[in-house]
GROMACS .gro file of C-alpha atoms in nm:
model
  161
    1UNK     CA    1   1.809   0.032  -0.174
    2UNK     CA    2   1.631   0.042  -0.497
    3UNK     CA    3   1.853  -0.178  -0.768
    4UNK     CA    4   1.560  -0.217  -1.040
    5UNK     CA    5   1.354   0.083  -1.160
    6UNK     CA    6   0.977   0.033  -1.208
    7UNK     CA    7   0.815   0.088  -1.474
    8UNK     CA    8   0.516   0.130  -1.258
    9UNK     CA    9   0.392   0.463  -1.057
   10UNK     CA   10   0.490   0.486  -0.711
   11UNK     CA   11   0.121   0.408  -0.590
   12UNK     CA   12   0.043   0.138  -0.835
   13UNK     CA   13   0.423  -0.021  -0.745
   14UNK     CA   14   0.307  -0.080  -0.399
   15UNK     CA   15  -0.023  -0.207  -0.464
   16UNK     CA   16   0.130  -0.453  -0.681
   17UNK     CA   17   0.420  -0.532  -0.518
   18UNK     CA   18   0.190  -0.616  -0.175
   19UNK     CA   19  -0.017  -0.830  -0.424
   20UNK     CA   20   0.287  -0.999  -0.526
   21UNK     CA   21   0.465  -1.065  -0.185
   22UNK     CA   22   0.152  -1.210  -0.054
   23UNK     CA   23   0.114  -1.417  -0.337
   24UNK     CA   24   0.461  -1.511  -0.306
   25UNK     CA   25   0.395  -1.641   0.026
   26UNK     CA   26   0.054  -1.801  -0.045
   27UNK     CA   27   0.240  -2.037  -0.320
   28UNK     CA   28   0.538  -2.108  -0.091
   29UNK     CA   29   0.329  -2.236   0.222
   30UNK     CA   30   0.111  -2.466  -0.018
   31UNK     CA   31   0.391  -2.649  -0.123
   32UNK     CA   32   0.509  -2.696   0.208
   33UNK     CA   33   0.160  -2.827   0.292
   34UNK     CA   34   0.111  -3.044   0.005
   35UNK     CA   35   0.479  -3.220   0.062
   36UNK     CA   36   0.381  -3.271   0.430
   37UNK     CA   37   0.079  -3.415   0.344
   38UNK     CA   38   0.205  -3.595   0.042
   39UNK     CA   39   0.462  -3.766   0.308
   40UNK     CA   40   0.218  -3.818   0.539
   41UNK     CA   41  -0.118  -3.973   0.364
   42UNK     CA   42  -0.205  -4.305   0.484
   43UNK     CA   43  -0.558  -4.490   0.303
   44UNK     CA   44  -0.700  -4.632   0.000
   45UNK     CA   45  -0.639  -4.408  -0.192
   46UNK     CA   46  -0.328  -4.327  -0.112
   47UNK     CA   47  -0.143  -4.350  -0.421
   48UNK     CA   48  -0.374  -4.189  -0.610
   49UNK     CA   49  -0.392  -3.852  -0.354
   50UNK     CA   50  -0.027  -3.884  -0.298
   51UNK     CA   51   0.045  -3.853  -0.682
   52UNK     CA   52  -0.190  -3.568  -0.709
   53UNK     CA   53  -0.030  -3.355  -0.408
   54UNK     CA   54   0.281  -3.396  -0.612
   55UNK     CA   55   0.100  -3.194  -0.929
   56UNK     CA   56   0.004  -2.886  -0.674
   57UNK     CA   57   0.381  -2.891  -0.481
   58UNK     CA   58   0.502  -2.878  -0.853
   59UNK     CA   59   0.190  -2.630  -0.947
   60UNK     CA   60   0.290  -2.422  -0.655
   61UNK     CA   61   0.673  -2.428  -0.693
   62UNK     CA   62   0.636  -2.295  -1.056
   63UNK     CA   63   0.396  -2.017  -0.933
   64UNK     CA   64   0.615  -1.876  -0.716
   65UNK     CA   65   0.939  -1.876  -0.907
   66UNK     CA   66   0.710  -1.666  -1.177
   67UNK     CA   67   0.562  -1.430  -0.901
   68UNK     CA   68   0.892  -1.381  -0.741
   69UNK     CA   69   1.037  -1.293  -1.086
   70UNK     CA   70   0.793  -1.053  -1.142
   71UNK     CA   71   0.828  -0.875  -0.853
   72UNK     CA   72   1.179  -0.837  -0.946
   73UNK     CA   73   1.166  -0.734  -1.264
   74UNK     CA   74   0.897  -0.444  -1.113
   75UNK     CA   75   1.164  -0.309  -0.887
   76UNK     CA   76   1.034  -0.523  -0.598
   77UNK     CA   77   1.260  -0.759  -0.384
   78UNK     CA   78   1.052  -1.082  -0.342
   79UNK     CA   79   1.109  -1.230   0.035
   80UNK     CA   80   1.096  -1.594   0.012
   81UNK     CA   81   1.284  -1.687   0.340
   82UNK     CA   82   1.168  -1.933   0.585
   83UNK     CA   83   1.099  -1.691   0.838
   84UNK     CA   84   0.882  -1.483   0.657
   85UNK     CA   85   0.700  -1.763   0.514
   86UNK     CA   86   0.643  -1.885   0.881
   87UNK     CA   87   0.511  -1.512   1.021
   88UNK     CA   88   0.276  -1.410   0.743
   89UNK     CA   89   0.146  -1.763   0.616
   90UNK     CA   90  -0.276  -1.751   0.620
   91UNK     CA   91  -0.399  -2.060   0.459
   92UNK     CA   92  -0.540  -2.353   0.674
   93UNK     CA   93  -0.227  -2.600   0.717
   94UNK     CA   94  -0.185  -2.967   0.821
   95UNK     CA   95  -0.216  -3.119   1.168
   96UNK     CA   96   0.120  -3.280   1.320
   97UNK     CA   97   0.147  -3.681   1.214
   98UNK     CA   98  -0.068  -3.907   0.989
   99UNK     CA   99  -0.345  -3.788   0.782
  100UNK     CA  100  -0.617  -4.037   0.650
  101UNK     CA  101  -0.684  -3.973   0.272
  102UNK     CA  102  -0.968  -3.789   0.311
  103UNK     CA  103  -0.854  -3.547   0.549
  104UNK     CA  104  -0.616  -3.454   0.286
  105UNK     CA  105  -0.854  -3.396   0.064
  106UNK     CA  106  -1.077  -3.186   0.288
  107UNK     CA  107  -0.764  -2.978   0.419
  108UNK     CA  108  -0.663  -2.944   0.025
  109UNK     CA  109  -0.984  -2.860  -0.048
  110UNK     CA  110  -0.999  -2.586   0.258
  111UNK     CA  111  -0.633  -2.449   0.187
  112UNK     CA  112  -0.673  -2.449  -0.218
  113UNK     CA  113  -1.018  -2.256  -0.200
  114UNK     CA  114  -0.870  -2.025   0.061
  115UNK     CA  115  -0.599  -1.933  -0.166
  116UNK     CA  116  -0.808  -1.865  -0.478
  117UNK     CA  117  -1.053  -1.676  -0.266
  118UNK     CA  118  -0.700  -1.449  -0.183
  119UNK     CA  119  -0.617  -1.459  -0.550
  120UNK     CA  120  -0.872  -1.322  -0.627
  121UNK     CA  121  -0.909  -1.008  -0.381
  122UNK     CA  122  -0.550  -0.961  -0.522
  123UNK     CA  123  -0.708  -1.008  -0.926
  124UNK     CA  124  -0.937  -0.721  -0.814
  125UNK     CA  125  -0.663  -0.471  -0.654
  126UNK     CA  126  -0.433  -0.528  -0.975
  127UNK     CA  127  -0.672  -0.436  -1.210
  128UNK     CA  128  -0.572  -0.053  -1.272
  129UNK     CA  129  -0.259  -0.042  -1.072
  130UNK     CA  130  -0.076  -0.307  -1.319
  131UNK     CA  131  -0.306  -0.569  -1.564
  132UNK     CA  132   0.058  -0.776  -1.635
  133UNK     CA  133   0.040  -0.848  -1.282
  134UNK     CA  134  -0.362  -0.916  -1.238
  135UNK     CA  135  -0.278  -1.120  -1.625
  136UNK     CA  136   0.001  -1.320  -1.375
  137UNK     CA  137  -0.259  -1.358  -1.101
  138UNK     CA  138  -0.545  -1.512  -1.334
  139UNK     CA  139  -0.393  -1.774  -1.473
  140UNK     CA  140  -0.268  -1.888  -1.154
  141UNK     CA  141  -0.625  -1.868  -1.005
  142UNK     CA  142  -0.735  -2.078  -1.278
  143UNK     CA  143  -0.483  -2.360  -1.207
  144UNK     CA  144  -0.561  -2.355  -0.865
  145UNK     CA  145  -0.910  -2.354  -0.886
  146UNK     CA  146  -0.893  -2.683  -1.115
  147UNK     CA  147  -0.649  -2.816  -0.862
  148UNK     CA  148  -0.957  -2.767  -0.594
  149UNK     CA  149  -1.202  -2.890  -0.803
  150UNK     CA  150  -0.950  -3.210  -0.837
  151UNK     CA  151  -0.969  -3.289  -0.485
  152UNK     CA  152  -1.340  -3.205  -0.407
  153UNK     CA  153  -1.414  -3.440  -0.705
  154UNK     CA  154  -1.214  -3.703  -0.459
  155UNK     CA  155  -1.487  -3.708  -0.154
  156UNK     CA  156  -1.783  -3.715  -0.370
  157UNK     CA  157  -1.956  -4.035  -0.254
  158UNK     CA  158  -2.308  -4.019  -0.455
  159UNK     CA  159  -2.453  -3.868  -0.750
  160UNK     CA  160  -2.525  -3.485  -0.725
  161UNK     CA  161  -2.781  -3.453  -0.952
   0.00000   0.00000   0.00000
């Protein structure tokens, strides 16, 4: 059942609306890795890493509540549900129990570049079927990406030049 019309062509609807979905799902699995890290973190630099995975739940969160109403106002029914989440999530995810502080940053690290790289196929397969959309995905890429550079900054340990 189709209760919004696109203003989008058929083909170009279902390029973005794929682009969107898996986006949607990208964003919705982060936050649920950042909380269960962000509950989980044990080190020195806990607080500091703990407050920070509280910026990309929030970063995330925000995200997808923009991508999902996209995809709705293209005629697209965003799927946001638990299950779906759990079947068609991709991006590297926490171990079970405590994670030292700079595991967290590694796995943030892993799971935040893994998403851009994602993004950024996506940014690619936008580009003539709907710029609005590829607009949507840019700016998220570029929060993301300084989100990543955030926590690589963390395990630096000597001077790279």
């Amino acid at each position: 059942m189709t209760v919004i019309k696109s203003t989008l062509p058929e083909k170009a609807l279902g390029i973005t609306g794929t682009a969107l979905q898996d986006t949607l799902v990208d964003l919705l699995g982060l936050s649920l890795v950042g909380k269960q890290a962000h509950w989980n973190i044990v080190g020195p630099r806990f607080r500091s890493i703990h407050l920070q995975l509280d910026e990309v739940v929030a970063a995330a969160r925000a995200h997808s509540d923009t991508v999902a109403e996209r995809a709705a106002a293209l005629g697209v029914s965003p799927d946001g549900r638990p299950e779906t989440i759990a079947s068609t999530f991709a991006l590297p995810g926490t171990k079970d129990g405590w994670l030292r502080d700079t595991e967290v940053v590694e796995l943030m690290v892993s799971t935040l570049h893994t998403a851009v790289t994602r993004l950024r196929e996506r940014i690619e397969a936008t580009e003539k079927a709907d710029p609005v959309t590829q607009d949507l995905l840019i700016s998220i890429t570029a929060d993301l990406e300084k989100q990543r550079w955030m926590f690589e900054a963390e395990n630096q340990t000597r001077d790279a030049g």
